mmCIF file of C-alpha atoms in Angstrom:
data_model
loop_
_atom_site.group_PDB
_atom_site.id
_atom_site.type_symbol
_atom_site.label_atom_id
_atom_site.label_comp_id
_atom_site.label_asym_id
_atom_site.label_seq_id
_atom_site.Cartn_x
_atom_site.Cartn_y
_atom_site.Cartn_z
ATOM 1 C CA MET A 1 36.968 -27.610 4.313
ATOM 2 C CA ALA A 2 39.169 -25.093 6.150
ATOM 3 C CA TRP A 3 38.757 -24.938 9.910
ATOM 4 C CA ASP A 4 37.458 -21.341 9.951
ATOM 5 C CA GLU A 5 34.817 -22.190 7.305
ATOM 6 C CA PHE A 6 33.798 -25.245 9.312
ATOM 7 C CA ARG A 7 33.561 -23.163 12.449
ATOM 8 C CA ARG A 8 31.460 -20.490 10.694
ATOM 9 C CA GLY A 9 29.174 -23.221 9.370
ATOM 10 C CA LYS A 10 28.714 -24.702 12.851
ATOM 11 C CA ARG A 11 28.035 -21.258 14.288
ATOM 12 C CA ALA A 12 25.467 -20.464 11.563
ATOM 13 C CA LYS A 13 23.695 -23.777 12.210
ATOM 14 C CA ALA A 14 23.690 -23.048 15.934
ATOM 15 C CA ASP A 15 22.278 -19.564 15.300
ATOM 16 C CA VAL A 16 19.427 -21.044 13.229
ATOM 17 C CA GLN A 17 18.683 -23.612 15.923
ATOM 18 C CA LEU A 18 18.734 -20.906 18.594
ATOM 19 C CA PHE A 19 16.371 -18.737 16.517
ATOM 20 C CA GLU A 20 13.976 -21.640 16.010
ATOM 21 C CA TYR A 21 14.086 -22.438 19.727
ATOM 22 C CA ASN A 22 13.486 -18.817 20.751
ATOM 23 C CA LEU A 23 10.650 -18.431 18.265
ATOM 24 C CA GLU A 24 8.967 -21.609 19.493
ATOM 25 C CA THR A 25 9.385 -20.459 23.084
ATOM 26 C CA ASP A 26 7.990 -17.040 22.232
ATOM 27 C CA ILE A 27 4.945 -18.529 20.514
ATOM 28 C CA PHE A 28 4.086 -20.670 23.540
ATOM 29 C CA LYS A 29 4.636 -17.636 25.773
ATOM 30 C CA LEU A 30 2.453 -15.537 23.457
ATOM 31 C CA ASN A 31 -0.300 -18.160 23.603
ATOM 32 C CA LYS A 32 -0.290 -18.047 27.414
ATOM 33 C CA GLU A 33 -0.271 -14.224 27.478
ATOM 34 C CA LEU A 34 -3.259 -14.078 25.158
ATOM 35 C CA ARG A 35 -5.219 -16.580 27.230
ATOM 36 C CA ASP A 36 -4.361 -14.745 30.461
ATOM 37 C CA LYS A 37 -4.819 -11.306 28.839
ATOM 38 C CA THR A 38 -1.370 -10.269 30.031
ATOM 39 C CA TYR A 39 -0.089 -9.638 26.503
ATOM 40 C CA TRP A 40 1.416 -6.260 25.745
ATOM 41 C CA HIS A 41 2.906 -5.034 22.489
ATOM 42 C CA SER A 42 6.677 -4.485 22.367
ATOM 43 C CA PRO A 43 8.047 -1.117 21.152
ATOM 44 C CA TYR A 44 8.493 -0.672 17.411
ATOM 45 C CA PHE A 45 11.856 -0.401 15.681
ATOM 46 C CA SER A 46 11.724 2.668 13.423
ATOM 47 C CA PHE A 47 13.731 3.561 10.325
ATOM 48 C CA TYR A 48 13.364 5.557 7.118
ATOM 49 C CA VAL A 49 13.117 4.365 3.511
ATOM 50 C CA LYS A 50 13.077 6.343 0.272
ATOM 51 C CA ASP A 51 10.621 4.988 -2.326
ATOM 52 C CA PRO A 52 11.056 7.684 -3.793
ATOM 53 C CA LYS A 53 9.749 9.969 -1.051
ATOM 54 C CA ILE A 54 11.009 9.422 2.473
ATOM 55 C CA ARG A 55 8.727 7.265 4.617
ATOM 56 C CA HIS A 56 8.990 6.558 8.331
ATOM 57 C CA ILE A 57 8.608 2.802 8.833
ATOM 58 C CA HIS A 58 7.847 1.137 12.177
ATOM 59 C CA LYS A 59 8.709 -2.552 12.433
ATOM 60 C CA ALA A 60 7.429 -4.792 15.219
ATOM 61 C CA CYS A 61 9.445 -7.586 16.834
ATOM 62 C CA VAL A 62 9.081 -11.167 15.553
ATOM 63 C CA LYS A 63 6.612 -12.250 18.237
ATOM 64 C CA ASP A 64 4.317 -9.302 17.557
ATOM 65 C CA ARG A 65 4.570 -9.770 13.788
ATOM 66 C CA VAL A 66 3.474 -13.405 14.178
ATOM 67 C CA LEU A 67 0.412 -12.159 16.059
ATOM 68 C CA HIS A 68 -0.257 -9.442 13.457
ATOM 69 C CA HIS A 69 -0.326 -12.007 10.661
ATOM 70 C CA ALA A 70 -2.613 -14.285 12.652
ATOM 71 C CA ILE A 71 -5.029 -11.391 13.280
ATOM 72 C CA PHE A 72 -4.938 -10.396 9.620
ATOM 73 C CA ARG A 73 -5.705 -13.940 8.418
ATOM 74 C CA VAL A 74 -8.730 -14.229 10.698
ATOM 75 C CA LEU A 75 -10.189 -10.737 10.247
ATOM 76 C CA TYR A 76 -9.473 -10.149 6.544
ATOM 77 C CA PRO A 77 -12.298 -12.371 5.177
ATOM 78 C CA LEU A 78 -14.733 -10.946 7.738
ATOM 79 C CA PHE A 79 -14.189 -7.330 6.675
ATOM 80 C CA ASP A 80 -13.198 -7.775 3.021
ATOM 81 C CA LYS A 81 -16.668 -8.863 1.917
ATOM 82 C CA SER A 82 -18.042 -5.493 3.053
ATOM 83 C CA PHE A 83 -15.555 -3.495 0.948
ATOM 84 C CA ILE A 84 -16.514 -2.096 -2.461
ATOM 85 C CA PHE A 85 -15.239 -3.868 -5.570
ATOM 86 C CA ASP A 86 -13.090 -0.931 -6.666
ATOM 87 C CA SER A 87 -10.887 -0.707 -3.580
ATOM 88 C CA TYR A 88 -7.554 -2.156 -4.719
ATOM 89 C CA SER A 89 -4.954 -1.780 -1.963
ATOM 90 C CA CYS A 90 -3.800 -4.776 0.107
ATOM 91 C CA ARG A 91 -6.571 -7.125 -1.020
ATOM 92 C CA ASN A 92 -6.526 -10.556 -2.611
ATOM 93 C CA GLU A 93 -6.737 -10.502 -6.425
ATOM 94 C CA LYS A 94 -6.463 -6.694 -6.509
ATOM 95 C CA GLY A 95 -3.317 -4.509 -6.584
ATOM 96 C CA THR A 96 -1.966 -1.654 -8.702
ATOM 97 C CA HIS A 97 -2.101 -3.301 -12.127
ATOM 98 C CA ARG A 98 -5.716 -4.425 -11.739
ATOM 99 C CA ALA A 99 -6.589 -0.933 -10.571
ATOM 100 C CA LEU A 100 -4.976 0.484 -13.707
ATOM 101 C CA LYS A 101 -6.862 -1.969 -15.934
ATOM 102 C CA ARG A 102 -10.098 -0.965 -14.233
ATOM 103 C CA LEU A 103 -9.209 2.709 -14.760
ATOM 104 C CA ASN A 104 -8.748 2.041 -18.468
ATOM 105 C CA VAL A 105 -12.142 0.278 -18.624
ATOM 106 C CA PHE A 106 -13.831 3.247 -16.930
ATOM 107 C CA LEU A 107 -12.087 5.773 -19.173
ATOM 108 C CA GLN A 108 -13.122 3.893 -22.297
ATOM 109 C CA LYS A 109 -16.737 3.716 -21.097
ATOM 110 C CA VAL A 110 -16.979 7.384 -20.167
ATOM 111 C CA SER A 111 -15.209 8.555 -23.347
ATOM 112 C CA LYS A 112 -17.312 6.117 -25.413
ATOM 113 C CA ASN A 113 -14.185 4.509 -26.856
ATOM 114 C CA ASN A 114 -12.339 7.819 -27.198
ATOM 115 C CA THR A 115 -15.079 9.547 -29.188
ATOM 116 C CA GLU A 116 -16.037 11.981 -26.407
ATOM 117 C CA LEU A 117 -14.322 13.855 -23.570
ATOM 118 C CA ALA A 118 -13.647 12.159 -20.244
ATOM 119 C CA HIS A 119 -12.510 14.078 -17.171
ATOM 120 C CA VAL A 120 -10.744 12.701 -14.109
ATOM 121 C CA LEU A 121 -10.670 14.069 -10.564
ATOM 122 C CA LYS A 122 -7.667 12.732 -8.682
ATOM 123 C CA CYS A 123 -7.341 13.262 -4.909
ATOM 124 C CA ASP A 124 -5.082 12.275 -2.041
ATOM 125 C CA VAL A 125 -5.927 12.047 1.660
ATOM 126 C CA ARG A 126 -3.472 14.235 3.558
ATOM 127 C CA LYS A 127 -1.076 12.368 5.903
ATOM 128 C CA PHE A 128 -3.491 9.476 6.157
ATOM 129 C CA PHE A 129 -1.607 7.022 8.383
ATOM 130 C CA ASP A 130 -0.567 9.773 10.825
ATOM 131 C CA SER A 131 -4.105 11.149 10.963
ATOM 132 C CA VAL A 132 -6.189 8.025 11.631
ATOM 133 C CA ASP A 133 -8.238 8.533 14.795
ATOM 134 C CA GLN A 134 -7.831 5.368 16.887
ATOM 135 C CA ASP A 135 -11.170 5.784 18.700
ATOM 136 C CA ILE A 136 -13.044 6.112 15.401
ATOM 137 C CA LEU A 137 -11.187 3.069 14.056
ATOM 138 C CA MET A 138 -12.156 0.950 17.065
ATOM 139 C CA GLY A 139 -15.743 2.123 16.694
ATOM 140 C CA LEU A 140 -15.759 0.844 13.106
ATOM 141 C CA VAL A 141 -14.225 -2.454 14.216
ATOM 142 C CA LYS A 142 -16.966 -2.874 16.843
ATOM 143 C CA ASN A 143 -19.590 -2.703 14.106
ATOM 144 C CA LYS A 144 -18.406 -6.161 13.026
ATOM 145 C CA ILE A 145 -16.908 -7.636 16.193
ATOM 146 C CA GLN A 146 -18.547 -7.913 19.603
ATOM 147 C CA ASP A 147 -16.331 -10.516 21.288
ATOM 148 C CA PRO A 148 -14.734 -8.799 24.351
ATOM 149 C CA GLY A 149 -11.510 -10.803 24.115
ATOM 150 C CA VAL A 150 -10.963 -9.958 20.459
ATOM 151 C CA LEU A 151 -11.783 -6.303 21.048
ATOM 152 C CA TRP A 152 -9.321 -6.191 23.958
ATOM 153 C CA LEU A 153 -6.592 -7.613 21.715
ATOM 154 C CA LEU A 154 -7.331 -5.245 18.825
ATOM 155 C CA GLN A 155 -7.398 -2.277 21.185
ATOM 156 C CA THR A 156 -4.002 -3.381 22.512
ATOM 157 C CA ILE A 157 -2.595 -3.537 18.965
ATOM 158 C CA VAL A 158 -4.084 -0.195 17.908
ATOM 159 C CA SER A 159 -2.966 1.669 21.035
ATOM 160 C CA SER A 160 0.557 0.184 20.795
ATOM 161 C CA PHE A 161 1.269 3.089 18.443
ATOM 162 C CA GLU A 162 1.074 6.557 19.941
ATOM 163 C CA LYS A 163 -0.920 8.239 17.153
ATOM 164 C CA GLY A 164 -2.476 7.037 13.919
ATOM 165 C CA LEU A 165 -1.316 3.778 12.323
ATOM 166 C CA PRO A 166 2.272 2.549 11.856
ATOM 167 C CA LEU A 167 3.568 2.080 8.319
ATOM 168 C CA GLY A 168 5.095 -1.388 7.993
ATOM 169 C CA ASN A 169 2.521 -3.216 10.103
ATOM 170 C CA VAL A 170 0.454 -5.812 8.204
ATOM 171 C CA VAL A 171 -2.573 -5.137 10.422
ATOM 172 C CA SER A 172 -2.369 -1.461 9.461
ATOM 173 C CA GLN A 173 -3.191 -2.511 5.884
ATOM 174 C CA LEU A 174 -6.474 -4.007 7.018
ATOM 175 C CA PHE A 175 -7.223 -1.171 9.433
ATOM 176 C CA SER A 176 -6.656 1.410 6.673
ATOM 177 C CA ASN A 177 -9.174 -0.332 4.427
ATOM 178 C CA ILE A 178 -11.706 -0.550 7.276
ATOM 179 C CA TYR A 179 -11.254 3.169 7.912
ATOM 180 C CA LEU A 180 -11.406 4.330 4.283
ATOM 181 C CA ASN A 181 -14.273 1.985 3.467
ATOM 182 C CA GLU A 182 -16.395 4.695 5.097
ATOM 183 C CA LEU A 183 -15.230 7.073 2.358
ATOM 184 C CA ASP A 184 -15.882 4.446 -0.330
ATOM 185 C CA GLN A 185 -19.440 3.877 0.873
ATOM 186 C CA PHE A 186 -20.098 7.628 1.012
ATOM 187 C CA VAL A 187 -18.822 8.202 -2.531
ATOM 188 C CA LYS A 188 -20.696 5.228 -4.002
ATOM 189 C CA HIS A 189 -23.988 5.355 -2.098
ATOM 190 C CA VAL A 190 -24.455 8.985 -1.039
ATOM 191 C CA LEU A 191 -22.787 10.855 -3.898
ATOM 192 C CA LYS A 192 -23.847 8.049 -6.287
ATOM 193 C CA VAL A 193 -20.528 8.143 -8.164
ATOM 194 C CA LYS A 194 -20.442 5.342 -10.720
ATOM 195 C CA TYR A 195 -16.784 5.457 -11.790
ATOM 196 C CA TYR A 196 -14.586 5.578 -8.678
ATOM 197 C CA ILE A 197 -11.330 3.766 -7.848
ATOM 198 C CA ARG A 198 -9.339 3.923 -4.621
ATOM 199 C CA TYR A 199 -5.864 2.610 -3.878
ATOM 200 C CA CYS A 200 -4.877 3.260 -0.256
ATOM 201 C CA ASP A 201 -5.229 7.032 0.274
ATOM 202 C CA ASP A 202 -5.315 7.940 -3.456
ATOM 203 C CA PHE A 203 -8.550 7.889 -5.436
ATOM 204 C CA VAL A 204 -9.940 8.939 -8.800
ATOM 205 C CA ILE A 205 -13.408 9.788 -10.084
ATOM 206 C CA ILE A 206 -14.211 9.718 -13.802
ATOM 207 C CA GLU A 207 -17.020 11.741 -15.377
ATOM 208 C CA SER A 208 -17.847 12.910 -18.897
ATOM 209 C CA SER A 209 -18.024 16.493 -17.617
ATOM 210 C CA ALA A 210 -16.013 18.215 -14.882
ATOM 211 C CA GLN A 211 -19.043 20.175 -13.662
ATOM 212 C CA LYS A 212 -19.714 17.888 -10.687
ATOM 213 C CA PHE A 213 -16.128 17.878 -9.423
ATOM 214 C CA GLU A 214 -16.397 21.043 -7.304
ATOM 215 C CA SER A 215 -19.406 19.609 -5.516
ATOM 216 C CA TYR A 216 -17.668 16.239 -5.079
ATOM 217 C CA LYS A 217 -14.545 17.872 -3.621
ATOM 218 C CA SER A 218 -16.413 19.976 -1.069
ATOM 219 C CA GLN A 219 -18.698 17.131 0.014
ATOM 220 C CA ILE A 220 -15.878 14.577 0.258
ATOM 221 C CA ASP A 221 -13.675 16.979 2.211
ATOM 222 C CA ALA A 222 -16.535 17.769 4.608
ATOM 223 C CA PHE A 223 -17.288 14.066 5.078
ATOM 224 C CA LEU A 224 -13.628 13.249 5.766
ATOM 225 C CA LYS A 225 -13.372 16.008 8.373
ATOM 226 C CA ASN A 226 -16.665 15.326 10.119
ATOM 227 C CA ARG A 227 -16.723 11.532 10.014
ATOM 228 C CA LEU A 228 -13.058 10.461 9.956
ATOM 229 C CA LYS A 229 -11.046 13.533 11.097
ATOM 230 C CA LEU A 230 -9.162 13.473 7.801
ATOM 231 C CA ALA A 231 -8.724 15.989 4.989
ATOM 232 C CA LEU A 232 -7.922 16.065 1.298
ATOM 233 C CA HIS A 233 -4.397 17.201 0.465
ATOM 234 C CA PRO A 234 -5.006 20.696 -1.009
ATOM 235 C CA ASN A 235 -1.978 20.447 -3.332
ATOM 236 C CA LYS A 236 -2.913 17.042 -4.693
ATOM 237 C CA ILE A 237 -6.381 17.719 -6.047
ATOM 238 C CA ILE A 238 -6.018 17.440 -9.823
ATOM 239 C CA VAL A 239 -8.534 17.610 -12.660
ATOM 240 C CA ARG A 240 -7.419 16.430 -16.096
ATOM 241 C CA LYS A 241 -8.873 15.459 -19.436
ATOM 242 C CA TYR A 242 -8.196 11.885 -20.542
ATOM 243 C CA TYR A 243 -6.218 12.918 -23.628
ATOM 244 C CA GLN A 244 -3.856 14.941 -21.410
ATOM 245 C CA GLY A 245 -2.766 11.773 -19.582
ATOM 246 C CA ILE A 246 -3.950 10.446 -16.207
ATOM 247 C CA ASP A 247 -1.091 10.006 -13.730
ATOM 248 C CA PHE A 248 -2.151 7.254 -11.299
ATOM 249 C CA LEU A 249 -0.183 4.558 -9.427
ATOM 250 C CA GLY A 250 3.112 5.174 -11.216
ATOM 251 C CA TYR A 251 1.826 5.171 -14.793
ATOM 252 C CA VAL A 252 0.324 7.804 -17.092
ATOM 253 C CA SER A 253 -2.684 6.558 -19.074
ATOM 254 C CA PHE A 254 -3.584 8.068 -22.469
ATOM 255 C CA PRO A 255 -6.407 7.038 -24.835
ATOM 256 C CA HIS A 256 -4.158 4.815 -26.957
ATOM 257 C CA HIS A 257 -1.163 4.030 -24.795
ATOM 258 C CA LYS A 258 0.267 3.996 -21.262
ATOM 259 C CA ILE A 259 3.753 5.012 -20.078
ATOM 260 C CA VAL A 260 5.613 5.185 -16.781
ATOM 261 C CA ARG A 261 5.619 8.646 -15.255
ATOM 262 C CA VAL A 262 8.682 10.811 -15.985
ATOM 263 C CA LYS A 263 9.910 10.763 -12.369
ATOM 264 C CA THR A 264 9.802 6.955 -12.356
ATOM 265 C CA LYS A 265 11.677 6.776 -15.668
ATOM 266 C CA ASN A 266 14.412 9.154 -14.461
ATOM 267 C CA ARG A 267 14.748 7.266 -11.193
ATOM 268 C CA MET A 268 15.155 3.967 -13.047
ATOM 269 C CA ILE A 269 17.892 5.368 -15.304
ATOM 270 C CA GLU A 270 19.840 6.952 -12.446
ATOM 271 C CA LYS A 271 19.546 3.843 -10.274
ATOM 272 C CA LEU A 272 20.756 1.592 -13.105
ATOM 273 C CA LYS A 273 23.695 3.893 -13.864
ATOM 274 C CA THR A 274 24.717 3.587 -10.227
ATOM 275 C CA LYS A 275 24.246 -0.194 -10.302
ATOM 276 C CA VAL A 276 26.378 -0.511 -13.476
ATOM 277 C CA LYS A 277 29.226 1.358 -11.768
ATOM 278 C CA GLU A 278 28.893 -0.809 -8.668
ATOM 279 C CA LEU A 279 28.944 -3.953 -10.808
ATOM 280 C CA GLN A 280 32.020 -2.803 -12.697
ATOM 281 C CA GLY A 281 33.733 -2.028 -9.408
ATOM 282 C CA SER A 282 32.707 -5.403 -7.926
ATOM 283 C CA ALA A 283 30.715 -3.651 -5.208
ATOM 284 C CA ILE A 284 27.692 -5.812 -6.073
ATOM 285 C CA SER A 285 27.318 -9.249 -7.651
ATOM 286 C CA GLU A 286 25.997 -9.916 -11.130
ATOM 287 C CA ASP A 287 23.047 -11.706 -9.552
ATOM 288 C CA SER A 288 22.166 -8.615 -7.498
ATOM 289 C CA PHE A 289 22.425 -6.413 -10.587
ATOM 290 C CA ASN A 290 20.218 -8.752 -12.622
ATOM 291 C CA LYS A 291 17.530 -8.745 -9.926
ATOM 292 C CA THR A 292 17.327 -4.941 -10.123
ATOM 293 C CA LEU A 293 17.306 -5.028 -13.921
ATOM 294 C CA GLN A 294 14.566 -7.673 -14.142
ATOM 295 C CA SER A 295 12.485 -5.779 -11.588
ATOM 296 C CA TYR A 296 12.550 -2.660 -13.762
ATOM 297 C CA LEU A 297 11.895 -4.579 -16.962
ATOM 298 C CA GLY A 298 8.933 -6.201 -15.213
ATOM 299 C CA VAL A 299 7.485 -2.752 -14.456
ATOM 300 C CA LEU A 300 7.798 -1.859 -18.143
ATOM 301 C CA THR A 301 5.825 -4.906 -19.314
ATOM 302 C CA HIS A 302 2.660 -3.153 -18.118
ATOM 303 C CA CYS A 303 2.998 -0.160 -20.440
ATOM 304 C CA ASN A 304 4.262 1.035 -23.818
ATOM 305 C CA SER A 305 7.973 1.161 -23.144
ATOM 306 C CA TYR A 306 9.992 0.237 -26.258
ATOM 307 C CA GLU A 307 12.142 3.378 -26.240
ATOM 308 C CA LEU A 308 12.771 3.223 -22.493
ATOM 309 C CA ARG A 309 13.686 -0.479 -22.693
ATOM 310 C CA GLU A 310 16.178 0.339 -25.462
ATOM 311 C CA GLU A 311 17.654 3.125 -23.355
ATOM 312 C CA ILE A 312 18.031 0.770 -20.384
ATOM 313 C CA LEU A 313 19.613 -1.980 -22.491
ATOM 314 C CA LYS A 314 22.147 0.512 -23.883
ATOM 315 C CA LEU A 315 23.266 1.248 -20.326
ATOM 316 C CA ILE A 316 24.258 -2.380 -19.756
#
């Protein structure tokens, strides 16, 4: 082994050991701060990602992230059992693909196996994470938790962010479900909606007729404003018939097939074209290229995608 490689290897090993030492030290320090109630949350590191729309992400330091995960593991089972079955975001044994399967089940039931019309109301809560009221959130948390020490800690975490909830924080996933569970309960038990699915701040309602949708929209919007200080996004309230295609969670569902939405398809093609050029120019490794390719092919396994798969394979 050349001396510079040996030296780099020694330095890398030392860096790992230093990281492990600092992390262990931080955890013991964190433990003491929590017991003494002297803990305070460090500032977030913020950056932007495009997926495809631009999102402002706030990342906590390692010590705070360790605490976030610990809080999530303890509180998740306490709150999760009070959530409705058809809430699919950031929950065990849920997720986008199970939400889409459930949507298909509901559509088949309402359309009576495609023999009658089925209508879908699709809505989006406007700027949800930015708009969460922290006092309302803590009030909802107190409905389940009375321990003063735990409430002090949760208040510290919530108020560590100036307004709303930070994207990129694992505890925000739980807090968002606690907050929007109020909407779920209203829709299911006050409006008595039978076929309702929510994923984060997007939700759909399925009915045989669209007659009730105006009433649903006005009542839901009023509830969000009065109870949660939220609002429906006025430009993202959509009513469609099943046979026209239901665009939800990245796929468009029709009575006899499902495809990826056009924007997703175009983004895949353009991204792969760029990756092919980078691979040919040795800007990325073959392993990196294959990871991107397999990721896209994995997305296509959940829909009817023969033609798109052929188009992708031609590119490579």
